[in-house]
Tab-separated table of C-alpha atoms in Angstrom:
chain	number	residue	atom	x	y	z
X	1	MET	CA	74.929	39.241	7.572
X	2	ARG	CA	73.729	42.842	7.565
X	3	PRO	CA	75.104	45.308	10.148
X	4	LEU	CA	72.137	45.243	12.543
X	5	GLU	CA	71.909	41.460	12.202
X	6	ILE	CA	75.541	41.203	13.302
X	7	LEU	CA	74.984	43.599	16.227
X	8	LEU	CA	71.868	41.717	17.311
X	9	SER	CA	73.635	38.346	17.201
X	10	ALA	CA	76.657	39.669	19.103
X	11	THR	CA	74.469	41.338	21.762
X	12	ASN	CA	72.385	38.181	22.125
X	13	LEU	CA	75.540	36.129	22.716
X	14	LEU	CA	76.732	38.613	25.324
X	15	GLY	CA	73.309	38.612	26.989
X	16	LEU	CA	73.309	34.807	26.997
X	17	ALA	CA	76.691	34.805	28.744
X	18	ILE	CA	75.423	37.256	31.352
X	19	VAL	CA	72.311	35.182	32.039
X	20	ALA	CA	74.200	31.874	32.148
X	21	ILE	CA	77.260	32.893	34.209
X	22	PRO	CA	76.415	33.744	37.839
X	23	ARG	CA	79.392	36.065	38.327
X	24	LEU	CA	78.321	38.210	35.352
X	25	ARG	CA	74.689	37.994	36.361
X	26	ALA	CA	75.511	39.463	39.749
X	27	LEU	CA	76.817	42.656	38.184
X	28	ARG	CA	74.341	45.431	37.561
X	29	ARG	CA	75.529	47.210	34.456
X	30	PRO	CA	76.067	44.149	32.223
X	31	GLY	CA	72.432	43.224	32.785
X	32	PHE	CA	71.339	46.120	30.656
X	33	VAL	CA	72.777	44.321	27.633
X	34	VAL	CA	69.545	42.319	27.506
X	35	PRO	CA	67.135	45.255	27.014
X	36	VAL	CA	69.638	46.692	24.538
X	37	ALA	CA	69.287	43.449	22.556
X	38	LEU	CA	65.515	43.953	22.541
X	39	LEU	CA	65.966	47.456	21.161
X	40	LEU	CA	68.379	46.158	18.528
X	41	ALA	CA	65.883	43.473	17.485
X	42	ALA	CA	63.212	46.130	17.035
X	43	ALA	CA	65.620	48.357	15.090
X	44	GLN	CA	66.690	45.465	12.876
X	45	VAL	CA	63.094	44.629	11.999
X	46	LEU	CA	62.207	48.257	11.284
X	47	VAL	CA	65.377	49.282	9.414
X	48	GLU	CA	66.655	46.165	7.643
X	49	GLY	CA	63.420	44.175	7.605
X	50	PRO	CA	62.535	40.851	9.258
X	51	ARG	CA	63.380	37.507	7.739
X	52	TRP	CA	62.652	33.984	8.860
X	53	GLN	CA	66.339	33.074	9.095
X	54	LEU	CA	66.547	35.395	12.127
X	55	ALA	CA	63.561	33.813	13.913
X	56	PRO	CA	65.898	32.024	16.389
X	57	ALA	CA	67.629	35.349	17.121
X	58	TYR	CA	64.287	37.058	17.754
X	59	ALA	CA	63.229	34.145	19.987
X	60	LEU	CA	66.523	34.285	21.900
X	61	THR	CA	66.093	38.012	22.470
X	62	ALA	CA	62.620	37.373	23.911
X	63	ILE	CA	63.858	34.528	26.125
X	64	LEU	CA	66.699	36.615	27.486
X	65	PHE	CA	64.406	39.567	28.134
X	66	LEU	CA	61.907	37.411	30.050
X	67	THR	CA	64.762	35.924	32.065
X	68	TRP	CA	66.074	39.390	32.849
X	69	LEU	CA	62.618	40.562	33.938
X	70	THR	CA	62.214	37.493	36.162
X	71	GLY	CA	65.462	38.326	37.920
X	72	ILE	CA	64.251	41.872	38.557
X	73	ALA	CA	60.753	40.882	39.668
X	74	LEU	CA	61.838	37.964	41.898
X	75	PRO	CA	65.315	38.834	43.122
X	76	GLY	CA	65.108	36.580	46.164
X	77	ALA	CA	63.561	33.536	44.535
X	78	LEU	CA	66.787	31.598	44.142
X	79	HIS	CA	65.268	28.299	42.957
X	80	VAL	CA	63.009	30.031	40.474
X	81	ASN	CA	65.873	32.085	39.094
X	82	ARG	CA	68.094	29.028	38.752
X	83	LEU	CA	65.371	27.212	36.853
X	84	VAL	CA	64.702	30.199	34.606
X	85	THR	CA	68.357	30.927	33.886
X	86	GLY	CA	69.122	27.247	33.299
X	87	SER	CA	66.243	26.973	30.858
X	88	ALA	CA	67.319	30.188	29.130
X	89	ALA	CA	70.862	28.915	28.733
X	90	GLY	CA	69.661	25.525	27.453
X	91	LEU	CA	67.381	27.113	24.874
X	92	GLY	CA	69.630	30.061	24.125
X	93	VAL	CA	72.753	28.236	22.960
X	94	PRO	CA	71.056	26.339	20.091
X	95	ALA	CA	68.992	29.435	19.238
X	96	ALA	CA	72.138	31.579	19.022
X	97	LEU	CA	73.915	29.017	16.846
X	98	ALA	CA	70.866	28.531	14.621
X	99	SER	CA	70.370	32.267	14.060
X	100	VAL	CA	73.986	32.832	13.045
X	101	LEU	CA	74.060	29.704	10.863
X	102	LEU	CA	70.814	30.431	9.015
X	103	ALA	CA	71.635	34.099	8.419
X	104	THR	CA	75.079	33.141	7.104
X	105	VAL	CA	73.920	30.269	4.912
X	106	MET	CA	71.085	32.326	3.398
X	107	PRO	CA	72.515	35.858	3.457
X	108	VAL	CA	71.312	39.178	2.153
X	109	PHE	CA	74.297	39.383	-0.170
X	110	ARG	CA	75.769	42.215	-2.218
X	111	PHE	CA	76.743	42.114	-5.877
X	112	PRO	CA	80.333	43.135	-6.616
X	113	GLU	CA	80.890	46.403	-8.409
X	114	PRO	CA	81.046	45.848	-12.187
X	115	THR	CA	84.350	46.689	-13.852
X	116	GLY	CA	83.181	49.112	-16.552
X	117	PRO	CA	83.271	52.913	-16.463
X	118	TYR	CA	79.491	53.426	-16.460
X	119	ALA	CA	77.056	53.611	-13.589
X	120	ILE	CA	73.797	51.707	-14.107
X	121	GLY	CA	70.198	52.880	-14.297
X	122	THR	CA	67.082	50.770	-14.611
X	123	THR	CA	63.413	51.151	-15.500
X	124	THR	CA	60.570	48.728	-16.228
X	125	TYR	CA	57.851	48.520	-18.889
X	126	HIS	CA	54.653	46.548	-19.393
X	127	TRP	CA	54.054	45.562	-23.015
X	128	VAL	CA	50.970	44.002	-24.633
X	129	ASP	CA	51.145	42.275	-28.019
X	130	THR	CA	47.646	42.666	-29.394
X	131	ASP	CA	48.517	40.513	-32.431
X	132	ARG	CA	49.128	37.316	-30.457
X	133	PRO	CA	47.047	35.268	-28.020
X	134	GLU	CA	48.309	34.438	-24.554
X	135	LEU	CA	48.717	30.664	-24.405
X	136	PHE	CA	49.456	30.424	-20.683
X	137	THR	CA	46.151	31.654	-19.267
X	138	ASP	CA	42.701	30.125	-19.361
X	139	ALA	CA	40.996	33.143	-20.939
X	140	PRO	CA	40.874	32.697	-24.743
X	141	ASP	CA	40.705	36.454	-25.356
X	142	ASP	CA	43.911	37.273	-23.462
X	143	HIS	CA	46.748	38.792	-25.459
X	144	ARG	CA	50.437	38.085	-24.940
X	145	GLU	CA	51.961	40.389	-22.322
X	146	LEU	CA	55.540	40.879	-21.136
X	147	MET	CA	57.293	42.644	-18.316
X	148	ALA	CA	60.542	44.161	-19.588
X	149	GLN	CA	63.231	45.592	-17.343
X	150	VAL	CA	65.801	47.826	-19.006
X	151	TRP	CA	69.252	48.421	-17.545
X	152	TYR	CA	71.262	51.202	-19.181
X	153	PRO	CA	74.494	53.230	-18.794
X	154	ALA	CA	73.711	56.077	-16.411
X	155	GLU	CA	75.142	59.182	-14.861
X	156	PRO	CA	76.631	58.355	-11.434
X	157	GLN	CA	74.436	58.906	-8.375
X	158	PRO	CA	76.628	57.654	-5.504
X	159	SER	CA	74.148	58.517	-2.751
X	160	ALA	CA	71.085	56.999	-4.443
X	161	PRO	CA	69.758	53.679	-3.103
X	162	GLY	CA	70.310	50.572	-5.188
X	163	ALA	CA	67.354	49.187	-7.107
X	164	PRO	CA	65.832	45.935	-5.818
X	165	TYR	CA	67.289	42.732	-7.218
X	166	ILE	CA	63.789	41.336	-7.756
X	167	GLN	CA	60.795	43.572	-8.302
X	168	ASP	CA	57.628	42.081	-6.779
X	169	ALA	CA	59.999	39.835	-4.854
X	170	GLU	CA	57.443	38.267	-2.520
X	171	ALA	CA	55.362	36.891	-5.389
X	172	VAL	CA	58.395	35.840	-7.436
X	173	THR	CA	60.359	34.105	-4.670
X	174	SER	CA	57.272	32.257	-3.429
X	175	ALA	CA	56.599	31.004	-6.953
X	176	MET	CA	60.230	29.942	-7.403
X	177	ALA	CA	60.093	27.945	-4.180
X	178	ARG	CA	56.820	26.235	-5.145
X	179	LEU	CA	58.147	25.263	-8.561
X	180	ALA	CA	61.312	23.848	-6.974
X	181	GLY	CA	59.309	21.920	-4.363
X	182	PHE	CA	60.552	23.990	-1.402
X	183	PRO	CA	58.610	25.794	1.346
X	184	GLU	CA	57.496	29.186	0.054
X	185	PRO	CA	59.637	31.333	2.400
X	186	VAL	CA	62.910	29.622	1.497
X	187	PHE	CA	64.079	32.367	-0.921
X	188	SER	CA	62.355	35.259	0.849
X	189	GLN	CA	65.646	36.910	1.885
X	190	LEU	CA	66.167	37.850	-1.771
X	191	ARG	CA	63.598	40.617	-1.373
X	192	TYR	CA	66.170	42.578	0.619
X	193	VAL	CA	68.981	42.234	-1.938
X	194	THR	CA	69.754	45.369	-3.909
X	195	THR	CA	71.863	45.878	-7.018
X	196	ASN	CA	74.306	48.452	-8.313
X	197	ALA	CA	71.574	49.982	-10.486
X	198	VAL	CA	69.598	53.122	-9.621
X	199	THR	CA	65.935	53.333	-10.580
X	200	SER	CA	65.162	55.944	-13.281
X	201	ALA	CA	68.668	57.429	-13.200
X	202	ARG	CA	69.613	59.839	-15.967
X	203	MET	CA	71.142	58.055	-18.949
X	204	ALA	CA	74.856	58.613	-19.530
X	205	ALA	CA	75.450	61.401	-22.031
X	206	ASP	CA	78.916	60.671	-23.381
X	207	ARG	CA	77.581	58.662	-26.348
X	208	PRO	CA	74.583	59.536	-28.484
X	209	ARG	CA	73.315	55.936	-28.593
X	210	TYR	CA	74.105	52.560	-27.042
X	211	PRO	CA	73.819	49.036	-28.514
X	212	VAL	CA	70.984	46.898	-27.163
X	213	LEU	CA	71.035	43.324	-25.830
X	214	ILE	CA	68.030	41.153	-24.991
X	215	SER	CA	68.614	38.950	-21.928
X	216	LEU	CA	66.735	35.646	-21.620
X	217	THR	CA	66.838	33.486	-18.520
X	218	GLY	CA	66.045	29.847	-17.780
X	219	LEU	CA	62.804	28.162	-16.812
X	220	SER	CA	61.211	29.017	-13.456
X	221	ALA	CA	63.519	32.005	-12.983
X	222	PHE	CA	63.061	35.776	-13.329
X	223	ARG	CA	64.305	38.516	-15.613
X	224	ALA	CA	67.228	39.559	-13.363
X	225	ALA	CA	68.508	36.041	-12.643
X	226	SER	CA	71.841	36.820	-14.372
X	227	THR	CA	72.417	40.216	-12.786
X	228	PHE	CA	76.150	39.461	-12.482
X	229	GLN	CA	76.334	39.390	-16.293
X	230	ILE	CA	73.780	42.129	-16.983
X	231	GLN	CA	75.512	44.682	-14.761
X	232	GLU	CA	78.927	43.947	-16.238
X	233	LEU	CA	77.698	44.443	-19.791
X	234	VAL	CA	75.812	47.642	-18.930
X	235	SER	CA	78.836	49.072	-17.133
X	236	HIS	CA	80.723	48.754	-20.436
X	237	GLY	CA	78.175	50.651	-22.494
X	238	TYR	CA	75.300	48.297	-23.384
X	239	VAL	CA	71.582	48.640	-22.817
X	240	VAL	CA	70.262	45.287	-21.582
X	241	VAL	CA	66.583	44.332	-21.674
X	242	GLY	CA	65.467	41.437	-19.468
X	243	LEU	CA	62.115	39.788	-20.177
X	244	ASP	CA	59.686	38.017	-17.874
X	245	GLN	CA	57.949	35.675	-20.321
X	246	PRO	CA	54.658	34.277	-18.956
X	247	GLY	CA	54.684	30.506	-18.722
X	248	GLY	CA	58.467	30.282	-18.528
X	249	ALA	CA	59.190	32.825	-15.787
X	250	ALA	CA	58.489	31.707	-12.214
X	251	MET	CA	55.917	34.475	-11.909
X	252	THR	CA	55.021	37.339	-14.211
X	253	ARG	CA	53.359	40.116	-12.242
X	254	PHE	CA	51.774	43.029	-14.070
X	255	PRO	CA	50.914	46.541	-12.883
X	256	GLY	CA	47.826	46.356	-10.716
X	257	GLY	CA	48.821	42.992	-9.250
X	258	ARG	CA	47.544	40.566	-11.908
X	259	GLU	CA	49.792	37.506	-12.142
X	260	ILE	CA	50.576	34.651	-14.515
X	261	PRO	CA	52.401	31.870	-12.644
X	262	GLY	CA	55.071	29.837	-14.354
X	263	TRP	CA	54.206	26.343	-15.445
X	264	PRO	CA	55.847	23.456	-13.567
X	265	ARG	CA	58.572	21.649	-15.434
X	266	ASP	CA	56.608	18.434	-15.941
X	267	LYS	CA	53.808	20.430	-17.593
X	268	ILE	CA	55.868	22.707	-19.858
X	269	TYR	CA	58.719	20.343	-20.677
X	270	PRO	CA	56.747	18.288	-23.254
X	271	LEU	CA	56.075	21.542	-25.141
X	272	ILE	CA	59.787	22.392	-25.081
X	273	SER	CA	60.952	18.910	-26.040
X	274	GLN	CA	58.700	19.106	-29.094
X	275	SER	CA	60.918	21.993	-30.234
X	276	TRP	CA	63.998	19.802	-29.872
X	277	THR	CA	62.621	16.529	-31.227
X	278	PRO	CA	59.338	17.082	-33.109
X	279	ARG	CA	56.801	14.250	-32.952
X	280	PRO	CA	53.975	13.703	-35.431
X	281	ASP	CA	51.361	13.998	-32.663
X	282	ALA	CA	52.138	17.649	-31.952
X	283	PRO	CA	50.853	19.071	-28.649
X	284	THR	CA	48.252	21.821	-28.584
X	285	LEU	CA	47.780	24.769	-26.251
X	286	GLN	CA	44.601	26.858	-26.117
X	287	GLY	CA	43.496	25.001	-29.239
X	288	GLN	CA	46.645	26.040	-31.126
X	289	ALA	CA	48.753	23.239	-32.592
X	290	LEU	CA	52.468	23.477	-31.836
X	291	PRO	CA	54.249	21.275	-34.386
X	292	ASP	CA	57.556	23.011	-33.578
X	293	GLY	CA	56.903	23.126	-29.849
X	294	ILE	CA	56.685	26.193	-27.644
X	295	ILE	CA	60.123	27.749	-28.167
X	296	PRO	CA	59.144	29.561	-31.404
X	297	TYR	CA	56.284	31.177	-29.466
X	298	PHE	CA	58.724	32.437	-26.837
X	299	ALA	CA	61.134	33.567	-29.568
X	300	GLN	CA	58.401	35.816	-30.970
X	301	ASP	CA	58.608	37.700	-27.646
X	302	VAL	CA	62.122	38.777	-28.646
X	303	SER	CA	60.988	40.184	-31.981
X	304	PHE	CA	58.063	41.904	-30.272
X	305	ALA	CA	60.497	43.402	-27.730
X	306	LEU	CA	62.605	44.809	-30.575
X	307	ASP	CA	59.457	46.394	-32.023
X	308	ARG	CA	58.576	47.981	-28.703
X	309	LEU	CA	62.134	49.187	-28.167
X	310	ALA	CA	61.964	50.896	-31.556
X	311	GLY	CA	58.847	52.675	-30.302
X	312	LEU	CA	60.593	53.722	-27.088
X	313	ASN	CA	63.499	54.998	-29.125
X	314	LYS	CA	61.068	57.326	-30.901
X	315	ALA	CA	59.198	58.406	-27.792
X	316	ASP	CA	59.808	56.954	-24.330
X	317	PRO	CA	56.979	58.006	-21.981
X	318	ASP	CA	59.496	57.916	-19.131
X	319	GLY	CA	61.762	60.311	-21.019
X	320	ILE	CA	64.849	58.110	-20.558
X	321	LEU	CA	65.436	56.082	-23.735
X	322	THR	CA	64.192	58.413	-26.465
X	323	GLY	CA	66.767	58.536	-29.250
X	324	ARG	CA	69.350	56.655	-27.166
X	325	LEU	CA	68.967	53.079	-28.443
X	326	ASP	CA	71.145	51.844	-31.305
X	327	LEU	CA	68.914	49.083	-32.617
X	328	GLU	CA	71.143	48.636	-35.652
X	329	ARG	CA	73.512	47.025	-33.138
X	330	ALA	CA	71.219	44.611	-31.303
X	331	GLY	CA	72.049	41.205	-29.888
X	332	VAL	CA	70.684	38.550	-27.572
X	333	PHE	CA	72.093	36.312	-24.864
X	334	GLY	CA	70.473	33.542	-22.879
X	335	ILE	CA	71.080	30.599	-20.596
X	336	SER	CA	69.345	27.221	-20.795
X	337	TRP	CA	65.779	27.537	-22.147
X	338	GLY	CA	66.545	31.247	-22.628
X	339	GLY	CA	69.530	30.309	-24.773
X	340	ALA	CA	67.402	28.051	-26.954
X	341	THR	CA	64.839	30.860	-27.267
X	342	GLY	CA	67.591	33.331	-28.177
X	343	ALA	CA	68.952	31.020	-30.869
X	344	GLU	CA	65.465	30.560	-32.317
X	345	ALA	CA	64.980	34.337	-32.328
X	346	CYS	CA	68.300	34.794	-34.144
X	347	ALA	CA	67.239	32.260	-36.771
X	348	ASN	CA	64.018	34.177	-37.401
X	349	ASP	CA	64.971	37.830	-36.956
X	350	GLN	CA	67.983	39.297	-38.700
X	351	ARG	CA	67.716	42.499	-36.696
X	352	LEU	CA	69.720	40.544	-34.120
X	353	LYS	CA	73.359	40.965	-35.117
X	354	ALA	CA	75.063	38.802	-32.464
X	355	CYS	CA	73.872	35.771	-30.518
X	356	LEU	CA	75.382	34.379	-27.278
X	357	ILE	CA	73.988	30.954	-26.381
X	358	MET	CA	74.838	29.298	-23.082
X	359	ASP	CA	74.530	25.648	-22.097
X	360	VAL	CA	71.515	24.352	-23.989
X	361	GLN	CA	70.725	22.178	-26.974
X	362	MET	CA	69.436	23.747	-30.173
X	363	THR	CA	65.922	23.380	-31.527
X	364	ALA	CA	65.310	21.176	-34.545
X	365	HIS	CA	64.555	24.319	-36.566
X	366	VAL	CA	67.865	25.980	-35.660
X	367	VAL	CA	69.789	22.788	-36.419
X	368	ARG	CA	68.019	22.518	-39.768
X	369	ALA	CA	68.214	26.178	-40.793
X	370	GLY	CA	71.444	27.190	-39.063
X	371	LEU	CA	72.324	30.673	-37.850
X	372	ARG	CA	73.704	33.478	-40.002
X	373	GLN	CA	74.880	35.967	-37.362
X	374	PRO	CA	78.129	35.843	-35.417
X	375	VAL	CA	77.464	33.363	-32.598
X	376	MET	CA	79.256	32.404	-29.402
X	377	PHE	CA	78.406	29.112	-27.718
X	378	MET	CA	79.426	28.708	-24.094
X	379	THR	CA	79.136	25.336	-22.360
X	380	ARG	CA	81.228	22.616	-20.675
X	381	ASP	CA	82.602	19.161	-21.434
X	382	THR	CA	80.852	15.793	-21.154
X	383	GLU	CA	82.683	14.881	-17.957
X	384	THR	CA	81.425	18.018	-16.225
X	385	PHE	CA	77.827	17.312	-17.281
X	386	ARG	CA	78.182	13.833	-15.760
X	387	LEU	CA	79.739	15.209	-12.589
X	388	GLU	CA	76.781	17.559	-12.190
X	389	ARG	CA	74.403	14.632	-12.647
X	390	GLU	CA	76.281	12.693	-9.974
X	391	ARG	CA	76.176	15.571	-7.488
X	392	SER	CA	72.756	17.111	-8.019
X	393	GLY	CA	70.842	14.974	-10.521
X	394	GLY	CA	69.410	15.645	-13.969
X	395	TRP	CA	71.293	15.532	-17.260
X	396	PRO	CA	70.522	12.042	-18.593
X	397	GLU	CA	73.052	10.826	-21.113
X	398	LYS	CA	70.745	11.500	-24.062
X	399	GLU	CA	70.319	15.138	-23.040
X	400	ILE	CA	74.070	15.588	-22.605
X	401	SER	CA	74.865	14.174	-26.028
X	402	GLU	CA	72.092	16.142	-27.749
X	403	THR	CA	73.231	19.380	-26.130
X	404	ILE	CA	76.832	18.987	-27.273
X	405	GLU	CA	75.981	17.518	-30.677
X	406	THR	CA	73.435	20.173	-31.661
X	407	ILE	CA	75.659	23.027	-30.492
X	408	THR	CA	78.608	21.549	-32.389
X	409	ASP	CA	76.534	21.009	-35.511
X	410	VAL	CA	75.281	24.594	-35.633
X	411	TYR	CA	78.704	25.989	-34.717
X	412	GLN	CA	80.536	24.104	-37.446
X	413	ARG	CA	78.126	25.331	-40.142
X	414	LEU	CA	78.150	29.015	-39.189
X	415	PRO	CA	78.779	31.141	-42.292
X	416	ASP	CA	79.918	34.077	-40.159
X	417	ALA	CA	82.181	34.355	-37.125
X	418	GLY	CA	81.728	31.561	-34.608
X	419	TYR	CA	83.160	30.929	-31.148
X	420	TYR	CA	82.989	27.819	-28.991
X	421	VAL	CA	83.973	28.296	-25.351
X	422	GLU	CA	84.057	25.134	-23.260
X	423	VAL	CA	84.816	25.517	-19.549
X	424	PRO	CA	85.287	22.230	-17.660
X	425	GLY	CA	84.141	22.588	-14.069
X	426	LEU	CA	81.159	24.878	-14.742
X	427	PHE	CA	77.733	23.605	-13.704
X	428	HIS	CA	74.465	24.826	-15.188
X	429	VAL	CA	73.617	27.328	-12.442
X	430	ASP	CA	77.100	28.850	-12.658
X	431	PHE	CA	75.717	30.741	-15.666
X	432	THR	CA	73.272	32.492	-13.293
X	433	ASP	CA	73.393	34.356	-9.971
X	434	VAL	CA	72.504	31.254	-7.925
X	435	PRO	CA	76.082	30.560	-6.716
X	436	VAL	CA	76.169	33.940	-4.943
X	437	TRP	CA	72.865	33.323	-3.172
X	438	SER	CA	74.543	31.142	-0.554
X	439	PRO	CA	78.081	30.100	0.406
X	440	VAL	CA	76.976	26.446	0.682
X	441	THR	CA	75.885	25.890	-2.926
X	442	PRO	CA	79.096	23.892	-3.610
X	443	GLN	CA	78.299	21.572	-0.691
X	444	LEU	CA	74.791	21.113	-2.095
X	445	GLY	CA	76.247	20.100	-5.464
X	446	LEU	CA	74.657	23.036	-7.252
X	447	ASN	CA	77.744	24.684	-8.691
X	448	GLY	CA	80.876	23.223	-10.124
X	449	THR	CA	84.519	22.847	-9.221
X	450	ILE	CA	85.441	26.408	-10.227
X	451	ASP	CA	85.029	29.157	-7.615
X	452	ALA	CA	81.775	31.044	-8.216
X	453	GLN	CA	83.433	34.437	-8.679
X	454	ARG	CA	86.016	32.959	-11.025
X	455	ALA	CA	83.241	31.298	-13.043
X	456	HIS	CA	81.423	34.621	-13.359
X	457	ASP	CA	84.650	36.379	-14.331
X	458	ILE	CA	85.182	33.902	-17.178
X	459	ILE	CA	81.595	34.187	-18.423
X	460	ASN	CA	81.658	37.972	-18.226
X	461	ALA	CA	84.994	38.326	-19.997
X	462	TYR	CA	83.985	36.191	-22.984
X	463	SER	CA	80.488	37.723	-23.156
X	464	LEU	CA	81.902	41.242	-23.215
X	465	ALA	CA	84.630	40.393	-25.718
X	466	PHE	CA	82.090	38.810	-28.075
X	467	PHE	CA	79.687	41.745	-28.077
X	468	ASP	CA	82.522	44.288	-28.141
X	469	LYS	CA	83.802	42.750	-31.348
X	470	HIS	CA	80.535	42.256	-33.171
X	471	LEU	CA	78.480	45.209	-31.925
X	472	MET	CA	81.152	47.738	-30.974
X	473	GLY	CA	83.644	46.982	-33.766
X	474	GLN	CA	86.532	46.394	-31.360
X	475	SER	CA	89.274	43.746	-31.611
X	476	PRO	CA	89.532	42.093	-28.178
X	477	SER	CA	92.575	39.871	-27.801
X	478	LEU	CA	90.511	37.319	-25.866
X	479	LEU	CA	88.853	36.201	-29.105
X	480	LYS	CA	92.111	35.606	-30.956
X	481	GLY	CA	92.991	32.310	-29.309
X	482	PRO	CA	93.439	30.482	-25.995
X	483	SER	CA	94.040	32.931	-23.156
X	484	SER	CA	96.591	32.835	-20.344
X	485	ARG	CA	94.071	34.868	-18.304
X	486	PHE	CA	91.610	31.998	-18.412
X	487	PRO	CA	93.500	28.718	-18.854
X	488	GLU	CA	90.359	26.886	-17.689
X	489	ALA	CA	88.572	27.797	-20.922
X	490	ARG	CA	88.964	25.709	-24.057
X	491	PHE	CA	88.501	28.137	-26.911
X	492	MET	CA	87.785	27.551	-30.589
X	493	HIS	CA	86.865	30.096	-33.232
X	494	HIS	CA	86.387	30.549	-36.946
X	495	GLN	CA	85.599	33.596	-39.053
X	496	GLY	CA	83.324	31.850	-41.525
X	497	GLY	CA	84.425	28.839	-43.475
X	498	PRO	CA	86.931	26.315	-42.073
X	499	GLU	CA	87.770	26.279	-38.390
X	500	GLN	CA	90.924	27.983	-37.210
X	501	PRO	CA	93.580	25.643	-35.762
X	502	SER	CA	94.256	27.809	-32.682
X	503	ALA	CA	91.819	25.950	-30.453
X	504	ALA	CA	92.977	24.370	-27.213
X	505	ALA	CA	90.257	21.752	-27.594
X	506	HIS	CA	87.503	20.811	-30.002
X	507	PRO	CA	83.777	20.658	-29.312
X	508	ARG	CA	82.567	17.162	-28.817
């Protein structure tokens, strides 16, 4: 809970005690706690912002204030006062409990400080690809458009406010809730979450240029949905570019307010499954046949982003990135559908020098063609997939086996360095920020048997080690074999050719 939320809840509880306990109610000075609570409620709304989780607290403040006014206006009306105070106490106790519970279960959380030496800046761009049609709108003349958020190493600005976690949060969180089948306000508290980044901060000057990573998220999410991982990488000297890809993102909102909502899973999934298991009767979209499904279309967004980043490197209109991007050292990382898109992009665009793929099966094209860059696969074992299915649904047996089999197939045929990191106990959303959204995600079966922070530490450590080796030219010890730091992780690697025998377990 935020500071004013805590003060409001504590003052409400004290006011409830004063109203409910005759001995306290008889005292004069304690009675002023109630109008103080009203002032705190107003201050909380104005300073921190209202949220529906605090509706019981606001209602309790109003009830207590009306009760207090009744006592002042009718000091001699004993029966009336008893009725009013009894009603206030009866309504106030559940309201107080509900306000504290809801605000705790759905908090306005803070991201931990990343461990690297760099502060973080961020800026956002709107890009239009005039060479490609937009397949996720009804207008046939629309061109493909992206929203790209760039996070970069920055000069420290300790007093500057943190950038919002989600830009255009109201539209994005409402869309996420609709796609998940929840009431629209359910994620609205995320609009108050800030990050460790500072908007338009000056780029760090200790290096002439920084390697670039494209970040791709899962279906029905948003470009910052893996902020835990993005911030850690940026703090160690990487520029990270997150994409909102229309159709896949929960909501893509452009300057001026125009929006392209994400497609529901039952509508877009047949287009994705065609990429995994092509059928002769290929689906079409906007009159365009998709024999290889929709993932190649999304993968073209990555190549287009590299083109636009090259343009920004020559002349950034914001004056931040000009000459500072090392696009000779570019990579991609993605979770779920974003991981499949990243792998497809790596198969098609050799400008990408390193590819981190997390918890998703490979497209038929990637399985057929293979990957030529250094690649790290990060996933979990069959038993953990089944445990997730038992607790929260999804993951039919066919999907589990195809995920592990296609990853293993591509991994074993890599001509360059390959890494296979299997972490039993990780669930799918552990690769995103979702576990830090609420302390009750384990009880809901959403995240696995590993503590959320520990899961993020493991993912971050292997992600950083992989890119440090293949984009920074370092030799991290974490990639040399099983690690005592992370005994949970089963690690396998090869440097091209036969697998090395130092693995703690084999992909299966």
